JSON list of C-alpha atoms in Angstrom, two decimals:
[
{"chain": "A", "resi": 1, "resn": "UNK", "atom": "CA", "xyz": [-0.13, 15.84, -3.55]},
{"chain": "A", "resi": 2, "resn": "UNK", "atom": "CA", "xyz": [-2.83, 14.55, -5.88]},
{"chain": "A", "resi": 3, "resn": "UNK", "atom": "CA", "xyz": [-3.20, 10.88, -6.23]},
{"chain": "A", "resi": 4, "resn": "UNK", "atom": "CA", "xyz": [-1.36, 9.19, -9.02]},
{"chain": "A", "resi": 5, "resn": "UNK", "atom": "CA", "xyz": [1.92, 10.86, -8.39]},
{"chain": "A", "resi": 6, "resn": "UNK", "atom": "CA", "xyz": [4.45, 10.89, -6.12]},
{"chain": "A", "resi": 7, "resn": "UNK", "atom": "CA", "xyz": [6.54, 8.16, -3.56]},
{"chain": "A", "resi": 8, "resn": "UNK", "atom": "CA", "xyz": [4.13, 4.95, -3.01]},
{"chain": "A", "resi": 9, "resn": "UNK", "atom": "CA", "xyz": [4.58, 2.02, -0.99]},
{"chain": "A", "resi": 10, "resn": "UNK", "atom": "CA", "xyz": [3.23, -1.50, -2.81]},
{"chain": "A", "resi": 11, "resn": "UNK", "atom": "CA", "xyz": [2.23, -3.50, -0.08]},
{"chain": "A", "resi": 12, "resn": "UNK", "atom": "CA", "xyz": [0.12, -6.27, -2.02]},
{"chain": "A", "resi": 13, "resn": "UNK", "atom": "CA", "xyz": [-2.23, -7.77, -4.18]},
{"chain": "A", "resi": 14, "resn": "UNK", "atom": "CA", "xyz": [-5.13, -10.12, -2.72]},
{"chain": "A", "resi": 15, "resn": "UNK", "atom": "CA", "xyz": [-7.95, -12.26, -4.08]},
{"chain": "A", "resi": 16, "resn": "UNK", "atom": "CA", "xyz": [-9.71, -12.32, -1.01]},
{"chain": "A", "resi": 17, "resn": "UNK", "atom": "CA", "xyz": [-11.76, -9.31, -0.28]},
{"chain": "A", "resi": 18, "resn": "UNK", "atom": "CA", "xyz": [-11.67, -9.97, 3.78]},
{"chain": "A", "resi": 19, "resn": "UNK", "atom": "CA", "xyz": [-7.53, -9.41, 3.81]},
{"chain": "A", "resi": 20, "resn": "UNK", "atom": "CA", "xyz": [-7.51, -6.38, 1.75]},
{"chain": "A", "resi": 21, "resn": "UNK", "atom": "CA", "xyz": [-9.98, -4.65, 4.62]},
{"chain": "A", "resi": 22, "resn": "UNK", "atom": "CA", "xyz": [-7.82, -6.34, 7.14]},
{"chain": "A", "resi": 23, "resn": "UNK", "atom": "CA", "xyz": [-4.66, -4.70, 5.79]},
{"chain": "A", "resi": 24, "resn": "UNK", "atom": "CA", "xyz": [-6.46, -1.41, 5.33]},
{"chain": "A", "resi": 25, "resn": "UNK", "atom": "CA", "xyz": [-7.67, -1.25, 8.79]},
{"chain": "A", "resi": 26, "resn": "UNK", "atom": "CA", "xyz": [-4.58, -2.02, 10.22]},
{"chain": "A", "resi": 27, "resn": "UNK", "atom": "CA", "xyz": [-2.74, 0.79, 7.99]},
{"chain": "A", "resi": 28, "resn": "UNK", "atom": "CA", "xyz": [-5.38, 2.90, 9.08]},
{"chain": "A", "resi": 29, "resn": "UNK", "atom": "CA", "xyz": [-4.93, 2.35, 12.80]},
{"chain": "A", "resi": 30, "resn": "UNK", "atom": "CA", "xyz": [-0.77, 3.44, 12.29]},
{"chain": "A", "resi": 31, "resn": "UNK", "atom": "CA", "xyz": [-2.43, 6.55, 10.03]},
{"chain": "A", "resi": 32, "resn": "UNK", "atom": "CA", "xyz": [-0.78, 5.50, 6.99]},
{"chain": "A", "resi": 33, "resn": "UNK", "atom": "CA", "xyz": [-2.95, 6.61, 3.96]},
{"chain": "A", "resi": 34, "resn": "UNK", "atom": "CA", "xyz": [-3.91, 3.58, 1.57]},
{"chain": "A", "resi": 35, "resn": "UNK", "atom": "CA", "xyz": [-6.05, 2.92, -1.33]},
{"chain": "A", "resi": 36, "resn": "UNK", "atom": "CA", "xyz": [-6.53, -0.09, -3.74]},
{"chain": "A", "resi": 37, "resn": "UNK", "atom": "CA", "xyz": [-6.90, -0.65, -7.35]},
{"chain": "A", "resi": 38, "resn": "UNK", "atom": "CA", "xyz": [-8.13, -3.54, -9.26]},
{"chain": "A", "resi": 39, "resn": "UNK", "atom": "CA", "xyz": [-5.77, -5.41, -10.89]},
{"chain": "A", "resi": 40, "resn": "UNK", "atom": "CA", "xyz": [-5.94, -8.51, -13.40]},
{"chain": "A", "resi": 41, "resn": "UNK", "atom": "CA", "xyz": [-3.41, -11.21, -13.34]},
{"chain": "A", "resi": 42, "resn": "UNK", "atom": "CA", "xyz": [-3.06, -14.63, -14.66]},
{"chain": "A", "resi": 43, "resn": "UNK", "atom": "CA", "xyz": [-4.74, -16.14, -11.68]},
{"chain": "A", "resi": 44, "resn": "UNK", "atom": "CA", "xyz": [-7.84, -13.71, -12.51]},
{"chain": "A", "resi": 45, "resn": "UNK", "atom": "CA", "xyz": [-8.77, -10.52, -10.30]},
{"chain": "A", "resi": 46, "resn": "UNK", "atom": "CA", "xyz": [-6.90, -9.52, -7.29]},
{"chain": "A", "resi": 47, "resn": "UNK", "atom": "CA", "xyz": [-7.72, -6.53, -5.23]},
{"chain": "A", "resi": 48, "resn": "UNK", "atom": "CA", "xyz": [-3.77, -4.59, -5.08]},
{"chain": "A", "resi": 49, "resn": "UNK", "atom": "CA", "xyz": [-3.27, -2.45, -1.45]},
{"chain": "A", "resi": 50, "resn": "UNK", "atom": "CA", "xyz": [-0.83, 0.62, -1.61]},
{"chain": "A", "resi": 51, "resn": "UNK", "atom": "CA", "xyz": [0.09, 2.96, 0.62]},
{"chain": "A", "resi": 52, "resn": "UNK", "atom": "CA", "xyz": [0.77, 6.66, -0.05]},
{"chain": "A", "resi": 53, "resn": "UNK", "atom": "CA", "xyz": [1.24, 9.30, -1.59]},
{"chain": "A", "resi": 54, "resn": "UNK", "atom": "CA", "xyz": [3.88, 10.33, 0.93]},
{"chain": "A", "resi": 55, "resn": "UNK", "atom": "CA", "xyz": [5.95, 13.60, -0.24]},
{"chain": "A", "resi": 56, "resn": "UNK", "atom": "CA", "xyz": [9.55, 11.19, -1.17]},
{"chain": "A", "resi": 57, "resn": "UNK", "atom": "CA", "xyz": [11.38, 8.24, -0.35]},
{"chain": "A", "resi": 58, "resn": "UNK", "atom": "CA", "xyz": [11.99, 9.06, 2.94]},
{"chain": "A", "resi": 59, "resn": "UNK", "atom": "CA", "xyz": [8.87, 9.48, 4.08]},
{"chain": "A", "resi": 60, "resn": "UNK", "atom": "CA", "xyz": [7.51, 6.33, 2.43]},
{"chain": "A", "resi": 61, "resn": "UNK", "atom": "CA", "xyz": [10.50, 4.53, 3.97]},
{"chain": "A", "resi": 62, "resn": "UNK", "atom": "CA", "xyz": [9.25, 6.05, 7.55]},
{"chain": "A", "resi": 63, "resn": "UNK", "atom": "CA", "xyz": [5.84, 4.38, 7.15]},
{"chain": "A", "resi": 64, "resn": "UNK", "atom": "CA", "xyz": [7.35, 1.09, 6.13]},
{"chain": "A", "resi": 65, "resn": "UNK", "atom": "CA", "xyz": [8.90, 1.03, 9.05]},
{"chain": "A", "resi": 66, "resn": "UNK", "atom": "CA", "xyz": [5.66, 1.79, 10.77]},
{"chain": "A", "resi": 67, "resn": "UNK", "atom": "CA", "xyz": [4.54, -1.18, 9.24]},
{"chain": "A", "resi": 68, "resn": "UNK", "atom": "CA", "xyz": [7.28, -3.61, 9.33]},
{"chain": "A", "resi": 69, "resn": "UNK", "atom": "CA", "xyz": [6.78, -3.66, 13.57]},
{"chain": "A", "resi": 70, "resn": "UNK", "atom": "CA", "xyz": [3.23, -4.77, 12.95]},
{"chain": "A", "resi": 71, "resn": "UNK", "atom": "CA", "xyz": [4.25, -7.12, 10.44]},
{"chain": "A", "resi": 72, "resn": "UNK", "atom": "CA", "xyz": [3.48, -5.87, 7.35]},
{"chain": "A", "resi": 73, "resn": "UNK", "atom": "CA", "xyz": [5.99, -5.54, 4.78]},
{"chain": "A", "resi": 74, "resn": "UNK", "atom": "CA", "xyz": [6.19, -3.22, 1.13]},
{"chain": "A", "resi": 75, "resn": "UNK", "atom": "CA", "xyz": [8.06, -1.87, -1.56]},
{"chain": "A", "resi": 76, "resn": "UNK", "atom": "CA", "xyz": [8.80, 2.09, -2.19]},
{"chain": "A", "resi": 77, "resn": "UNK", "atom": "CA", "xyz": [8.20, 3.36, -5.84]},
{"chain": "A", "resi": 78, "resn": "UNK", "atom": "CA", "xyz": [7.32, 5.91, -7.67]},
{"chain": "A", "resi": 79, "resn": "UNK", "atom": "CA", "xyz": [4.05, 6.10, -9.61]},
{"chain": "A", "resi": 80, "resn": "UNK", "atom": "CA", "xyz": [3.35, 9.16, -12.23]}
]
């Protein structure tokens, strides 16, 4: 499944390069496929971690799970 659609999991938005490579590294280590994009917000640029694609909402709610007993929580949606 190409990037940019499909079942996603949000997972956050950071100013602070150091905890976006923490959280991807510790994805990485449960196998759980992330990326970033930039993002702009009010409170200037943030760096935004999400999981995915995975191939529905079950599967994206099986890696939240995954990543719930390491402490790291998301949202499932759907990007096109």
């Amino acid at each position: 499944m190409a990037k940019g659609q499909g079942t996603y999991l949000q997972v956050g938005a950071f100013a602070n390069p150091a905890n976006v490579k923490q959280l991807q590294s510790k994805l990485g280590e449960l196998s759980i496929p992330v990326f970033t994009e930039p993002l702009d917000t009010p409170d200037g640029r943030k760096t935004r971690v999400r999981a995915g694609p995975f191939g529905g909402r079950e599967a994206a709610e099986r890696a939240l799970d995954k990543m719930k007993r390491i402490g790291v929580g998301g949202v499932v949606a759907a990007k096109q």
